[in-house]
Amino acid sequence: EAGVTQSPTHLIKTRGQQATLRCSPISGHTSVYWYQQALGLGLQFLLWYDEGEERNRGNFPPRFSGRQFPNYSSELNVNALELEDSALYLCASSPGTLEQYFGPGTRLTVT
Amino acid sequence: QKEVEQDPGPLSVPEGAIVSLNCTYSNSAFQYFMWYRQYSRKGPELLMYTYSSGNKEDGRFTAQVDKSSKYISLFIRDSQPSDSATYLCAIRHMDTGRRALTFGSGTRLQVQP
């Protein structure tokens, strides 16, 4: 069974630009979670999508947004990039139970 | 106060040792507990999850939860160099509308051959 996939692996952007990160969940999983893992801050929850709807968001500004498509894949958009947005962005999928399975992440570097 | 605190380590042990990794949490509304392992530059890998006080065993790994003390532990028996990684505890709120995980800061483990 294929795991969670994320693209791109690495992304380099300039401050003020927009970044789009993509996630494909495990087949059959309807929930997608986005987390940010920044150096020194640990893993922090960003957004939760389930059945195409945003269900909950973490303590992040509105320039972090996303969506979930009918095939349950998801996209995270970060507008007006700031230097402190540099981090590993992790996507996790879940079949609606306790387990969340993570992808390999997208490393975003903002210069 | 952070919702979940984890001993940061790093922890260095000889191969074959028993490893104890620990976390404490502050809010009794957190009722679900997970342990993840993260190798360098990889995504976290789910090791175990539990929701009741007591022990849960899976091979060389044992997860222990004490809800009265708000204390969770992961024990690794017969540790191997391949166990060298960062271990993250994660907790989830009992509210089904709050399914996001809250993570500890992680403990880096090094098992010396």
PDB file of C-alpha atoms in Angstrom:
ATOM      1  CA  GLU A   1       0.000   0.000   0.000  1.00  0.00           C
ATOM      2  CA  ALA A   2       1.423   3.361  -0.985  1.00  0.00           C
ATOM      3  CA  GLY A   3       2.010   5.814   1.815  1.00  0.00           C
ATOM      4  CA  VAL A   4       1.341   9.527   2.000  1.00  0.00           C
ATOM      5  CA  THR A   5       3.157  11.401  -0.736  1.00  0.00           C
ATOM      6  CA  GLN A   6       4.116  15.057  -0.788  1.00  0.00           C
ATOM      7  CA  SER A   7       5.477  17.332  -3.447  1.00  0.00           C
ATOM      8  CA  PRO A   8       7.767  19.023  -4.006  1.00  0.00           C
ATOM      9  CA  THR A   9      10.507  17.630  -1.773  1.00  0.00           C
ATOM     10  CA  HIS A  10      12.211  20.979  -1.540  1.00  0.00           C
ATOM     11  CA  LEU A  11      10.972  24.469  -2.319  1.00  0.00           C
ATOM     12  CA  ILE A  12      12.961  27.684  -2.278  1.00  0.00           C
ATOM     13  CA  LYS A  13      11.078  30.965  -2.338  1.00  0.00           C
ATOM     14  CA  THR A  14      11.791  34.620  -1.779  1.00  0.00           C
ATOM     15  CA  ARG A  15      10.186  36.625   1.000  1.00  0.00           C
ATOM     16  CA  GLY A  16       6.795  37.951  -0.105  1.00  0.00           C
ATOM     17  CA  GLN A  17       6.161  35.190  -2.641  1.00  0.00           C
ATOM     18  CA  GLN A  18       3.541  32.458  -2.420  1.00  0.00           C
ATOM     19  CA  ALA A  19       4.202  28.747  -1.925  1.00  0.00           C
ATOM     20  CA  THR A  20       1.962  25.815  -2.830  1.00  0.00           C
ATOM     21  CA  LEU A  21       2.557  22.413  -1.291  1.00  0.00           C
ATOM     22  CA  ARG A  22       0.721  19.244  -2.265  1.00  0.00           C
ATOM     23  CA  CYS A  23      -0.259  16.057  -0.462  1.00  0.00           C
ATOM     24  CA  SER A  24      -1.778  12.765  -1.584  1.00  0.00           C
ATOM     25  CA  PRO A  25      -3.223  10.693   1.256  1.00  0.00           C
ATOM     26  CA  ILE A  26      -3.206   6.943   1.640  1.00  0.00           C
ATOM     27  CA  SER A  27      -5.948   5.368  -0.469  1.00  0.00           C
ATOM     28  CA  GLY A  28      -9.188   5.272   1.498  1.00  0.00           C
ATOM     29  CA  HIS A  29      -8.188   7.994   3.935  1.00  0.00           C
ATOM     30  CA  THR A  30     -10.540  10.970   3.956  1.00  0.00           C
ATOM     31  CA  SER A  31      -8.807  13.211   6.493  1.00  0.00           C
ATOM     32  CA  VAL A  32      -5.686  15.243   5.814  1.00  0.00           C
ATOM     33  CA  TYR A  33      -3.727  17.167   8.417  1.00  0.00           C
ATOM     34  CA  TRP A  34      -0.991  19.731   7.843  1.00  0.00           C
ATOM     35  CA  TYR A  35       1.752  20.369  10.400  1.00  0.00           C
ATOM     36  CA  GLN A  36       4.755  22.687  10.471  1.00  0.00           C
ATOM     37  CA  GLN A  37       8.043  21.499  11.942  1.00  0.00           C
ATOM     38  CA  ALA A  38      10.272  24.526  12.399  1.00  0.00           C
ATOM     39  CA  LEU A  39      13.676  24.378  14.024  1.00  0.00           C
ATOM     40  CA  GLY A  40      13.337  24.830  17.744  1.00  0.00           C
ATOM     41  CA  LEU A  41       9.535  24.913  17.679  1.00  0.00           C
ATOM     42  CA  GLY A  42       8.635  21.289  17.167  1.00  0.00           C
ATOM     43  CA  LEU A  43       5.648  19.953  15.269  1.00  0.00           C
ATOM     44  CA  GLN A  44       2.722  22.360  15.253  1.00  0.00           C
ATOM     45  CA  PHE A  45      -0.743  21.772  13.843  1.00  0.00           C
ATOM     46  CA  LEU A  46      -1.768  23.951  10.917  1.00  0.00           C
ATOM     47  CA  LEU A  47      -4.978  22.675   9.294  1.00  0.00           C
ATOM     48  CA  TRP A  48      -7.318  19.695   9.227  1.00  0.00           C
ATOM     49  CA  TYR A  49      -9.455  18.771   6.202  1.00  0.00           C
ATOM     50  CA  ASP A  50     -12.051  16.056   6.129  1.00  0.00           C
ATOM     51  CA  GLU A  51     -14.442  15.200   3.305  1.00  0.00           C
ATOM     52  CA  GLY A  52     -13.474  18.362   1.452  1.00  0.00           C
ATOM     53  CA  GLU A  53     -14.126  20.726   4.348  1.00  0.00           C
ATOM     54  CA  GLU A  54     -11.778  22.605   6.664  1.00  0.00           C
ATOM     55  CA  ARG A  55     -12.600  21.240  10.120  1.00  0.00           C
ATOM     56  CA  ASN A  56     -10.097  22.980  12.332  1.00  0.00           C
ATOM     57  CA  ARG A  57      -7.056  25.192  12.154  1.00  0.00           C
ATOM     58  CA  GLY A  58      -4.143  25.828  14.465  1.00  0.00           C
ATOM     59  CA  ASN A  59      -2.789  29.095  15.755  1.00  0.00           C
ATOM     60  CA  PHE A  60      -1.446  30.368  12.436  1.00  0.00           C
ATOM     61  CA  PRO A  61      -2.295  33.544  10.499  1.00  0.00           C
ATOM     62  CA  PRO A  62      -4.817  33.492   7.633  1.00  0.00           C
ATOM     63  CA  ARG A  63      -2.049  33.614   5.028  1.00  0.00           C
ATOM     64  CA  PHE A  64      -1.778  29.891   5.688  1.00  0.00           C
ATOM     65  CA  SER A  65      -4.670  28.304   3.838  1.00  0.00           C
ATOM     66  CA  GLY A  66      -5.495  25.238   1.856  1.00  0.00           C
ATOM     67  CA  ARG A  67      -8.105  23.011   0.384  1.00  0.00           C
ATOM     68  CA  GLN A  68      -9.013  19.398  -0.099  1.00  0.00           C
ATOM     69  CA  PHE A  69     -10.036  18.068  -3.463  1.00  0.00           C
ATOM     70  CA  PRO A  70     -12.772  15.498  -4.258  1.00  0.00           C
ATOM     71  CA  ASN A  71     -10.098  12.763  -4.489  1.00  0.00           C
ATOM     72  CA  TYR A  72      -9.037  13.743  -0.907  1.00  0.00           C
ATOM     73  CA  SER A  73      -5.665  15.108  -1.967  1.00  0.00           C
ATOM     74  CA  SER A  74      -4.834  18.452  -0.442  1.00  0.00           C
ATOM     75  CA  GLU A  75      -2.971  21.638  -1.087  1.00  0.00           C
ATOM     76  CA  LEU A  76      -1.403  24.033   1.412  1.00  0.00           C
ATOM     77  CA  ASN A  77      -0.885  27.618   0.324  1.00  0.00           C
ATOM     78  CA  VAL A  78       1.308  30.079   2.148  1.00  0.00           C
ATOM     79  CA  ASN A  79       0.976  33.681   1.001  1.00  0.00           C
ATOM     80  CA  ALA A  80       3.284  36.616   1.647  1.00  0.00           C
ATOM     81  CA  LEU A  81       6.122  34.357   2.742  1.00  0.00           C
ATOM     82  CA  GLU A  82       8.217  35.423   5.693  1.00  0.00           C
ATOM     83  CA  LEU A  83      11.671  34.185   6.656  1.00  0.00           C
ATOM     84  CA  GLU A  84      10.245  32.400   9.707  1.00  0.00           C
ATOM     85  CA  ASP A  85       8.029  30.270   7.435  1.00  0.00           C
ATOM     86  CA  SER A  86      11.134  28.246   6.598  1.00  0.00           C
ATOM     87  CA  ALA A  87      10.356  24.784   7.937  1.00  0.00           C
ATOM     88  CA  LEU A  88       9.506  21.198   7.105  1.00  0.00           C
ATOM     89  CA  TYR A  89       5.812  20.986   6.216  1.00  0.00           C
ATOM     90  CA  LEU A  90       4.316  17.613   6.967  1.00  0.00           C
ATOM     91  CA  CYS A  91       1.067  16.161   5.748  1.00  0.00           C
ATOM     92  CA  ALA A  92      -0.647  13.289   7.538  1.00  0.00           C
ATOM     93  CA  SER A  93      -3.668  11.264   6.496  1.00  0.00           C
ATOM     94  CA  SER A  94      -6.147   9.314   8.569  1.00  0.00           C
ATOM     95  CA  PRO A  95      -9.078   7.017   7.866  1.00  0.00           C
ATOM     96  CA  GLY A  96     -10.986   8.870  10.555  1.00  0.00           C
ATOM     97  CA  THR A  97      -9.596   6.876  13.434  1.00  0.00           C
ATOM     98  CA  LEU A  98      -6.850   7.746  15.909  1.00  0.00           C
ATOM     99  CA  GLU A  99      -3.959   6.954  13.609  1.00  0.00           C
ATOM    100  CA  GLN A 100      -2.312   9.659  11.544  1.00  0.00           C
ATOM    101  CA  TYR A 101       0.270   8.591   8.989  1.00  0.00           C
ATOM    102  CA  PHE A 102       2.805  11.130   7.867  1.00  0.00           C
ATOM    103  CA  GLY A 103       4.404  11.801   4.536  1.00  0.00           C
ATOM    104  CA  PRO A 104       8.087  12.652   4.047  1.00  0.00           C
ATOM    105  CA  GLY A 105       7.448  16.392   4.099  1.00  0.00           C
ATOM    106  CA  THR A 106       8.258  19.396   1.961  1.00  0.00           C
ATOM    107  CA  ARG A 107      11.194  21.477   3.083  1.00  0.00           C
ATOM    108  CA  LEU A 108      10.415  25.140   2.428  1.00  0.00           C
ATOM    109  CA  THR A 109      13.236  27.637   2.495  1.00  0.00           C
ATOM    110  CA  VAL A 110      12.417  31.344   2.368  1.00  0.00           C
ATOM    111  CA  THR A 111      15.283  33.670   1.478  1.00  0.00           C
TER     112      THR A 111
ATOM    113  CA  GLN B   1       2.933  26.027  30.384  1.00  0.00           C
ATOM    114  CA  LYS B   2       3.135  23.759  27.353  1.00  0.00           C
ATOM    115  CA  GLU B   3       0.340  21.222  26.957  1.00  0.00           C
ATOM    116  CA  VAL B   4       2.864  18.408  26.666  1.00  0.00           C
ATOM    117  CA  GLU B   5       6.416  18.341  27.979  1.00  0.00           C
ATOM    118  CA  GLN B   6       9.039  15.879  26.849  1.00  0.00           C
ATOM    119  CA  ASP B   7      12.554  15.273  28.104  1.00  0.00           C
ATOM    120  CA  PRO B   8      14.699  16.637  25.275  1.00  0.00           C
ATOM    121  CA  GLY B   9      17.680  14.380  25.709  1.00  0.00           C
ATOM    122  CA  PRO B  10      19.851  13.649  23.896  1.00  0.00           C
ATOM    123  CA  LEU B  11      19.974  10.159  25.299  1.00  0.00           C
ATOM    124  CA  SER B  12      22.924   7.878  24.512  1.00  0.00           C
ATOM    125  CA  VAL B  13      22.771   4.201  25.460  1.00  0.00           C
ATOM    126  CA  PRO B  14      24.741   1.055  24.598  1.00  0.00           C
ATOM    127  CA  GLU B  15      23.222  -1.537  22.298  1.00  0.00           C
ATOM    128  CA  GLY B  16      20.966  -3.918  24.219  1.00  0.00           C
ATOM    129  CA  ALA B  17      19.995  -1.406  26.896  1.00  0.00           C
ATOM    130  CA  ILE B  18      16.439  -0.702  27.995  1.00  0.00           C
ATOM    131  CA  VAL B  19      15.415   2.818  27.030  1.00  0.00           C
ATOM    132  CA  SER B  20      12.781   4.869  28.832  1.00  0.00           C
ATOM    133  CA  LEU B  21      11.255   7.902  27.106  1.00  0.00           C
ATOM    134  CA  ASN B  22       8.795  10.099  28.968  1.00  0.00           C
ATOM    135  CA  CYS B  23       6.242  12.859  28.546  1.00  0.00           C
ATOM    136  CA  THR B  24       3.876  14.703  30.828  1.00  0.00           C
ATOM    137  CA  TYR B  25       0.723  16.553  29.857  1.00  0.00           C
ATOM    138  CA  SER B  26      -1.313  19.139  31.662  1.00  0.00           C
ATOM    139  CA  ASN B  27      -4.933  18.791  30.525  1.00  0.00           C
ATOM    140  CA  SER B  28      -7.006  15.766  31.492  1.00  0.00           C
ATOM    141  CA  ALA B  29      -9.148  16.336  28.383  1.00  0.00           C
ATOM    142  CA  PHE B  30      -6.355  14.714  26.395  1.00  0.00           C
ATOM    143  CA  GLN B  31      -7.342  11.068  26.271  1.00  0.00           C
ATOM    144  CA  TYR B  32      -5.416   9.560  23.350  1.00  0.00           C
ATOM    145  CA  PHE B  33      -1.683   8.985  23.272  1.00  0.00           C
ATOM    146  CA  MET B  34       0.743   8.140  20.501  1.00  0.00           C
ATOM    147  CA  TRP B  35       4.431   7.621  20.011  1.00  0.00           C
ATOM    148  CA  TYR B  36       6.180   8.463  16.754  1.00  0.00           C
ATOM    149  CA  ARG B  37       9.728   7.831  15.614  1.00  0.00           C
ATOM    150  CA  GLN B  38      11.402  10.290  13.262  1.00  0.00           C
ATOM    151  CA  TYR B  39      14.643   9.586  11.480  1.00  0.00           C
ATOM    152  CA  SER B  40      16.713  12.533  10.315  1.00  0.00           C
ATOM    153  CA  ARG B  41      15.100  14.397   7.397  1.00  0.00           C
ATOM    154  CA  LYS B  42      12.135  12.009   7.285  1.00  0.00           C
ATOM    155  CA  GLY B  43       8.487  12.205   8.306  1.00  0.00           C
ATOM    156  CA  PRO B  44       7.371  10.816  11.679  1.00  0.00           C
ATOM    157  CA  GLU B  45       6.459   7.123  11.748  1.00  0.00           C
ATOM    158  CA  LEU B  46       3.659   5.940  14.030  1.00  0.00           C
ATOM    159  CA  LEU B  47       4.944   3.375  16.523  1.00  0.00           C
ATOM    160  CA  MET B  48       2.073   2.878  18.931  1.00  0.00           C
ATOM    161  CA  TYR B  49      -1.127   4.447  20.158  1.00  0.00           C
ATOM    162  CA  THR B  50      -3.254   3.867  23.214  1.00  0.00           C
ATOM    163  CA  TYR B  51      -6.151   5.440  25.046  1.00  0.00           C
ATOM    164  CA  SER B  52      -6.306   3.678  28.379  1.00  0.00           C
ATOM    165  CA  SER B  53      -4.152   3.696  31.471  1.00  0.00           C
ATOM    166  CA  GLY B  54      -1.799   0.760  31.725  1.00  0.00           C
ATOM    167  CA  ASN B  55       0.653  -0.930  29.420  1.00  0.00           C
ATOM    168  CA  LYS B  56       0.450  -1.807  25.733  1.00  0.00           C
ATOM    169  CA  GLU B  57       3.148  -3.966  24.224  1.00  0.00           C
ATOM    170  CA  ASP B  58       4.244  -4.376  20.600  1.00  0.00           C
ATOM    171  CA  GLY B  59       7.407  -6.360  20.088  1.00  0.00           C
ATOM    172  CA  ARG B  60      10.291  -4.569  21.776  1.00  0.00           C
ATOM    173  CA  PHE B  61       8.155  -1.504  22.482  1.00  0.00           C
ATOM    174  CA  THR B  62       5.885  -0.906  25.477  1.00  0.00           C
ATOM    175  CA  ALA B  63       3.723   2.174  25.857  1.00  0.00           C
ATOM    176  CA  GLN B  64       2.652   3.051  29.375  1.00  0.00           C
ATOM    177  CA  VAL B  65       0.005   5.578  30.370  1.00  0.00           C
ATOM    178  CA  ASP B  66      -0.811   6.861  33.849  1.00  0.00           C
ATOM    179  CA  LYS B  67      -3.781   9.196  33.476  1.00  0.00           C
ATOM    180  CA  SER B  68      -3.900   9.995  37.189  1.00  0.00           C
ATOM    181  CA  SER B  69      -0.385  11.457  36.976  1.00  0.00           C
ATOM    182  CA  LYS B  70      -0.742  12.643  33.372  1.00  0.00           C
ATOM    183  CA  TYR B  71       2.422  10.776  32.521  1.00  0.00           C
ATOM    184  CA  ILE B  72       3.194   8.662  29.463  1.00  0.00           C
ATOM    185  CA  SER B  73       6.227   6.532  28.703  1.00  0.00           C
ATOM    186  CA  LEU B  74       7.696   4.456  25.923  1.00  0.00           C
ATOM    187  CA  PHE B  75      10.073   1.634  26.795  1.00  0.00           C
ATOM    188  CA  ILE B  76      12.358   0.058  24.217  1.00  0.00           C
ATOM    189  CA  ARG B  77      13.862  -3.300  25.134  1.00  0.00           C
ATOM    190  CA  ASP B  78      17.063  -4.676  23.632  1.00  0.00           C
ATOM    191  CA  SER B  79      17.764  -1.381  21.898  1.00  0.00           C
ATOM    192  CA  GLN B  80      19.478  -1.531  18.508  1.00  0.00           C
ATOM    193  CA  PRO B  81      21.573   1.025  16.600  1.00  0.00           C
ATOM    194  CA  SER B  82      18.669   1.205  14.126  1.00  0.00           C
ATOM    195  CA  ASP B  83      16.540   2.631  16.956  1.00  0.00           C
ATOM    196  CA  SER B  84      18.675   5.790  16.838  1.00  0.00           C
ATOM    197  CA  ALA B  85      16.171   8.517  15.994  1.00  0.00           C
ATOM    198  CA  THR B  86      14.062  11.241  17.566  1.00  0.00           C
ATOM    199  CA  TYR B  87      11.029   9.964  19.470  1.00  0.00           C
ATOM    200  CA  LEU B  88       7.960  12.163  19.675  1.00  0.00           C
ATOM    201  CA  CYS B  89       5.053  11.725  22.037  1.00  0.00           C
ATOM    202  CA  ALA B  90       1.717  13.032  20.778  1.00  0.00           C
ATOM    203  CA  ILE B  91      -1.601  13.533  22.514  1.00  0.00           C
ATOM    204  CA  ARG B  92      -5.102  14.070  21.184  1.00  0.00           C
ATOM    205  CA  HIS B  93      -8.060  15.791  22.759  1.00  0.00           C
ATOM    206  CA  MET B  94     -11.140  13.736  23.632  1.00  0.00           C
ATOM    207  CA  ASP B  95     -13.323  16.108  21.584  1.00  0.00           C
ATOM    208  CA  THR B  96     -13.882  14.543  18.154  1.00  0.00           C
ATOM    209  CA  GLY B  97     -13.863  18.038  16.690  1.00  0.00           C
ATOM    210  CA  ARG B  98     -10.277  18.473  17.843  1.00  0.00           C
ATOM    211  CA  ARG B  99      -8.439  15.598  16.207  1.00  0.00           C
ATOM    212  CA  ALA B 100      -5.160  17.378  15.632  1.00  0.00           C
ATOM    213  CA  LEU B 101      -2.206  15.995  17.543  1.00  0.00           C
ATOM    214  CA  THR B 102      -0.213  18.015  20.048  1.00  0.00           C
ATOM    215  CA  PHE B 103       3.401  16.919  20.011  1.00  0.00           C
ATOM    216  CA  GLY B 104       6.164  16.946  22.552  1.00  0.00           C
ATOM    217  CA  SER B 105       9.442  18.505  21.506  1.00  0.00           C
ATOM    218  CA  GLY B 106      11.035  15.094  20.914  1.00  0.00           C
ATOM    219  CA  THR B 107      13.833  13.101  22.543  1.00  0.00           C
ATOM    220  CA  ARG B 108      16.864  12.298  20.436  1.00  0.00           C
ATOM    221  CA  LEU B 109      18.104   8.759  21.086  1.00  0.00           C
ATOM    222  CA  GLN B 110      21.504   7.410  20.080  1.00  0.00           C
ATOM    223  CA  VAL B 111      22.155   3.687  20.505  1.00  0.00           C
ATOM    224  CA  GLN B 112      25.867   2.944  20.443  1.00  0.00           C
ATOM    225  CA  PRO B 113      26.957  -0.376  18.867  1.00  0.00           C
TER     226      PRO B 113
END
